[in-house]
Amino acid sequence: LPFVILVVFSAGGLVLYIYPPKKINGIYGYRTSRSMKNQENWDYAQKLGGKYMMIFAAVIAITQITLGYTITSLNNKIDYILPFQLITMIVLVIIMFVVCERKLKAFENKE
């Protein structure tokens, strides 16, 4: 499961960065109330969201490898790895949204 989430994040970020949706829509893209407020926010948020999805996918990969190795070597129990991986991924995804929304808010205030 963590590997699937990692692949989806990496591929989704790459697609969003290279082929961002041109118009505001409710199906595809980095969709938050702030990003969908106007076209300028939308265009900026798509590149920003794709970039941060790829960055956080790399952070998640490094964290998962390190965490998995540490838990396995300390406890020699593989049962604990999945819950810790899921918790760290959820925390990192929340952090990603907070970072993106702060950058988007700063962009919006510059206008």
Coordinates of N, CA and C in Angstrom, one line a residue:
L1 N 0.8 -1.2 0.0 CA 0.0 0.0 0.0 C 0.9 1.3 0.0
P2 N 1.9 1.4 0.9 CA 2.7 2.6 0.8 C 3.4 2.8 -0.5
F3 N 3.8 1.7 -1.1 CA 4.4 1.8 -2.5 C 3.5 2.3 -3.5
V4 N 2.2 1.9 -3.5 CA 1.2 2.3 -4.4 C 0.9 3.8 -4.2
I5 N 0.8 4.2 -3.0 CA 0.6 5.7 -2.7 C 1.8 6.5 -3.2
L6 N 2.9 6.0 -3.0 CA 4.2 6.7 -3.4 C 4.2 6.8 -5.0
V7 N 3.8 5.8 -5.7 CA 3.8 5.8 -7.1 C 2.7 6.8 -7.6
V8 N 1.6 6.8 -7.0 CA 0.5 7.7 -7.4 C 0.9 9.1 -7.1
F9 N 1.5 9.4 -6.0 CA 1.9 10.7 -5.7 C 3.0 11.2 -6.7
S10 N 4.0 10.4 -7.0 CA 5.0 10.7 -8.0 C 4.4 11.0 -9.3
A11 N 3.7 10.0 -9.8 CA 3.1 10.1 -11.2 C 2.1 11.3 -11.2
G12 N 1.2 11.4 -10.2 CA 0.3 12.5 -10.2 C 0.9 13.9 -10.2
G13 N 2.0 14.0 -9.4 CA 2.7 15.3 -9.3 C 3.4 15.6 -10.7
L14 N 3.9 14.6 -11.3 CA 4.6 14.8 -12.6 C 3.6 15.2 -13.7
V15 N 2.5 14.5 -13.7 CA 1.4 14.9 -14.7 C 0.9 16.3 -14.4
L16 N 0.6 16.6 -13.1 CA 0.1 17.9 -12.8 C 1.0 19.0 -13.1
Y17 N 2.3 18.7 -13.0 CA 3.3 19.8 -13.3 C 3.5 20.0 -14.8
I18 N 3.5 18.9 -15.5 CA 3.8 19.0 -17.0 C 2.5 19.3 -17.7
Y19 N 1.4 18.7 -17.3 CA 0.1 19.0 -18.0 C -0.9 19.5 -17.1
P20 N -0.7 20.7 -16.6 CA -1.7 21.2 -15.6 C -3.1 21.5 -16.3
P21 N -4.2 21.3 -15.6 CA -5.5 21.7 -16.3 C -5.5 23.2 -16.6
K22 N -6.0 23.5 -17.7 CA -6.1 24.9 -18.1 C -7.2 25.7 -17.5
K23 N -8.3 25.0 -17.2 CA -9.5 25.7 -16.7 C -9.8 25.1 -15.3
I24 N -10.4 25.9 -14.5 CA -10.9 25.5 -13.1 C -11.9 24.4 -13.3
N25 N -11.7 23.3 -12.7 CA -12.7 22.2 -12.8 C -12.7 21.5 -11.4
G26 N -13.7 20.6 -11.3 CA -13.9 19.9 -10.0 C -13.4 18.4 -10.1
I27 N -12.7 18.1 -11.2 CA -12.3 16.7 -11.4 C -10.8 16.5 -11.3
Y28 N -10.0 17.4 -11.9 CA -8.5 17.1 -12.1 C -7.8 18.4 -11.6
G29 N -6.7 18.2 -10.8 CA -5.9 19.3 -10.4 C -5.8 19.4 -8.9
Y30 N -5.0 20.4 -8.6 CA -4.9 20.8 -7.1 C -6.1 21.7 -6.8
R31 N -7.1 21.1 -6.2 CA -8.4 21.7 -6.0 C -8.6 22.0 -4.5
T32 N -8.5 23.3 -4.2 CA -8.9 23.8 -2.8 C -9.7 25.0 -3.1
S33 N -10.3 25.5 -2.0 CA -11.2 26.7 -2.2 C -10.3 27.9 -2.7
R34 N -9.1 28.0 -2.2 CA -8.2 29.1 -2.6 C -7.7 28.9 -4.0
S35 N -7.4 27.7 -4.4 CA -6.9 27.5 -5.8 C -8.0 27.7 -6.8
M36 N -9.2 27.5 -6.4 CA -10.4 27.6 -7.4 C -11.0 29.0 -7.3
K37 N -10.4 29.9 -6.6 CA -11.0 31.3 -6.4 C -11.0 32.1 -7.7
N38 N -9.9 32.0 -8.5 CA -9.8 32.7 -9.7 C -8.8 31.9 -10.6
Q39 N -8.7 32.3 -11.9 CA -7.9 31.6 -12.9 C -6.4 31.8 -12.5
E40 N -6.0 33.0 -12.0 CA -4.6 33.2 -11.7 C -4.1 32.3 -10.6
N41 N -5.0 32.2 -9.5 CA -4.7 31.2 -8.4 C -4.6 29.8 -8.9
W42 N -5.6 29.5 -9.8 CA -5.6 28.1 -10.3 C -4.4 27.7 -11.1
D43 N -3.9 28.6 -12.0 CA -2.7 28.4 -12.8 C -1.5 28.2 -11.9
Y44 N -1.4 29.1 -10.9 CA -0.2 29.0 -10.0 C -0.3 27.7 -9.2
A45 N -1.4 27.4 -8.7 CA -1.6 26.3 -7.8 C -1.3 24.9 -8.5
Q46 N -1.6 24.8 -9.7 CA -1.3 23.6 -10.5 C 0.1 23.3 -10.5
K47 N 0.9 24.2 -10.9 CA 2.4 24.0 -11.0 C 2.9 23.8 -9.6
L48 N 2.5 24.6 -8.6 CA 2.9 24.5 -7.2 C 2.6 23.1 -6.6
G49 N 1.3 22.7 -6.8 CA 0.9 21.4 -6.3 C 1.6 20.2 -6.9
G50 N 1.9 20.3 -8.2 CA 2.6 19.2 -8.9 C 4.1 19.1 -8.4
K51 N 4.7 20.3 -8.2 CA 6.0 20.4 -7.7 C 6.1 19.8 -6.3
Y52 N 5.2 20.2 -5.4 CA 5.3 19.7 -4.1 C 4.9 18.3 -3.9
M53 N 4.0 17.8 -4.8 CA 3.7 16.3 -4.8 C 4.9 15.5 -5.1
M54 N 5.7 15.9 -6.1 CA 6.9 15.2 -6.4 C 8.0 15.3 -5.3
I55 N 8.1 16.5 -4.7 CA 9.1 16.7 -3.6 C 8.7 15.8 -2.4
F56 N 7.4 15.9 -2.0 CA 6.9 15.1 -0.9 C 6.9 13.6 -1.2
A57 N 6.8 13.2 -2.4 CA 6.9 11.8 -2.7 C 8.3 11.3 -2.4
A58 N 9.3 12.1 -2.8 CA 10.7 11.8 -2.4 C 10.9 11.7 -0.9
V59 N 10.4 12.7 -0.2 CA 10.5 12.7 1.2 C 9.8 11.5 1.9
I60 N 8.6 11.1 1.3 CA 7.9 10.0 1.8 C 8.8 8.7 1.6
A61 N 9.4 8.6 0.4 CA 10.2 7.4 0.1 C 11.4 7.3 1.0
I62 N 12.1 8.4 1.3 CA 13.2 8.4 2.2 C 12.8 8.0 3.6
T63 N 11.7 8.6 4.0 CA 11.1 8.4 5.3 C 10.7 6.9 5.5
Q64 N 10.0 6.4 4.5 CA 9.6 5.0 4.6 C 10.7 4.0 4.6
I65 N 11.7 4.3 3.8 CA 12.9 3.4 3.8 C 13.6 3.4 5.1
T66 N 13.8 4.6 5.6 CA 14.5 4.8 6.9 C 13.7 4.2 8.0
L67 N 12.4 4.5 8.1 CA 11.5 4.0 9.1 C 11.4 2.5 9.1
G68 N 11.2 1.9 7.9 CA 11.1 0.5 7.8 C 12.4 -0.2 8.2
Y69 N 13.5 0.3 7.9 CA 14.8 -0.3 8.3 C 15.0 -0.2 9.8
T70 N 14.7 1.0 10.3 CA 14.8 1.2 11.8 C 13.9 0.3 12.6
I71 N 12.7 0.2 12.2 CA 11.7 -0.6 13.0 C 12.1 -2.1 12.9
T72 N 12.5 -2.5 11.7 CA 12.9 -3.9 11.5 C 14.1 -4.3 12.3
S73 N 15.1 -3.4 12.3 CA 16.4 -3.7 12.9 C 16.2 -3.6 14.5
L74 N 15.4 -2.7 15.0 CA 15.3 -2.5 16.4 C 14.4 -3.6 17.0
N75 N 13.3 -3.9 16.4 CA 12.3 -4.9 17.0 C 12.3 -6.2 16.3
N76 N 12.9 -6.2 15.1 CA 12.8 -7.5 14.3 C 11.4 -7.9 14.1
K77 N 10.4 -6.9 14.1 CA 9.0 -7.3 13.9 C 8.5 -6.4 12.7
I78 N 8.1 -7.1 11.7 CA 7.6 -6.4 10.5 C 6.2 -5.9 10.7
D79 N 5.5 -6.4 11.7 CA 4.1 -6.0 11.9 C 3.9 -4.5 12.2
Y80 N 4.9 -3.9 12.7 CA 4.8 -2.5 13.1 C 5.0 -1.5 11.9
I81 N 5.6 -2.0 10.9 CA 6.0 -1.1 9.8 C 4.8 -0.4 9.1
L82 N 3.8 -1.1 8.7 CA 2.7 -0.6 7.9 C 2.0 0.5 8.7
P83 N 1.6 0.4 10.0 CA 0.9 1.5 10.7 C 1.8 2.7 10.8
F84 N 3.1 2.6 11.0 CA 4.0 3.7 11.1 C 4.1 4.4 9.7
Q85 N 4.2 3.6 8.7 CA 4.3 4.1 7.3 C 3.1 4.9 7.0
L86 N 1.9 4.4 7.3 CA 0.7 5.1 7.0 C 0.5 6.4 7.8
I87 N 0.9 6.4 9.1 CA 0.9 7.6 9.9 C 1.8 8.6 9.4
T88 N 3.1 8.2 9.0 CA 4.0 9.2 8.5 C 3.5 9.8 7.2
M89 N 2.9 9.0 6.3 CA 2.4 9.5 5.0 C 1.3 10.5 5.2
I90 N 0.4 10.2 6.1 CA -0.7 11.1 6.4 C -0.2 12.4 6.9
V91 N 0.8 12.4 7.8 CA 1.4 13.6 8.4 C 2.1 14.4 7.3
L92 N 2.8 13.7 6.5 CA 3.5 14.4 5.4 C 2.6 15.0 4.3
V93 N 1.5 14.3 4.0 CA 0.5 14.9 3.1 C -0.2 16.1 3.7
I94 N -0.5 16.1 5.0 CA -1.0 17.3 5.6 C 0.0 18.4 5.6
I95 N 1.2 18.1 5.8 CA 2.3 19.2 5.8 C 2.4 19.7 4.4
M96 N 2.3 18.9 3.3 CA 2.3 19.3 2.0 C 1.2 20.3 1.6
F97 N 0.0 20.0 2.1 CA -1.1 20.9 1.8 C -1.0 22.2 2.6
V98 N -0.4 22.2 3.8 CA -0.2 23.4 4.5 C 0.8 24.3 3.8
V99 N 1.9 23.7 3.4 CA 2.9 24.4 2.6 C 2.4 25.0 1.4
C100 N 1.7 24.2 0.6 CA 1.1 24.7 -0.7 C 0.1 25.8 -0.4
E101 N -0.8 25.7 0.6 CA -1.7 26.7 0.8 C -1.1 28.0 1.3
R102 N 0.0 27.9 2.1 CA 0.7 29.1 2.5 C 1.3 29.8 1.3
K103 N 1.9 29.1 0.4 CA 2.5 29.7 -0.8 C 1.5 30.3 -1.6
L104 N 0.3 29.6 -1.8 CA -0.7 30.2 -2.6 C -1.3 31.4 -2.0
K105 N -1.4 31.4 -0.6 CA -1.9 32.6 0.0 C -1.0 33.8 -0.2
A106 N 0.3 33.6 -0.1 CA 1.3 34.6 -0.3 C 1.2 35.1 -1.8
F107 N 1.0 34.2 -2.7 CA 0.9 34.6 -4.1 C -0.4 35.5 -4.3
E108 N -1.4 35.0 -3.7 CA -2.7 35.8 -3.8 C -2.6 37.2 -3.2
N109 N -1.8 37.3 -2.1 CA -1.7 38.6 -1.5 C -0.8 39.6 -2.2
K110 N 0.1 39.0 -3.1 CA 1.0 39.8 -3.9 C 0.2 40.6 -5.0
E111 N -0.9 40.0 -5.4 CA -1.7 40.6 -6.6 C -2.3 41.8 -6.2

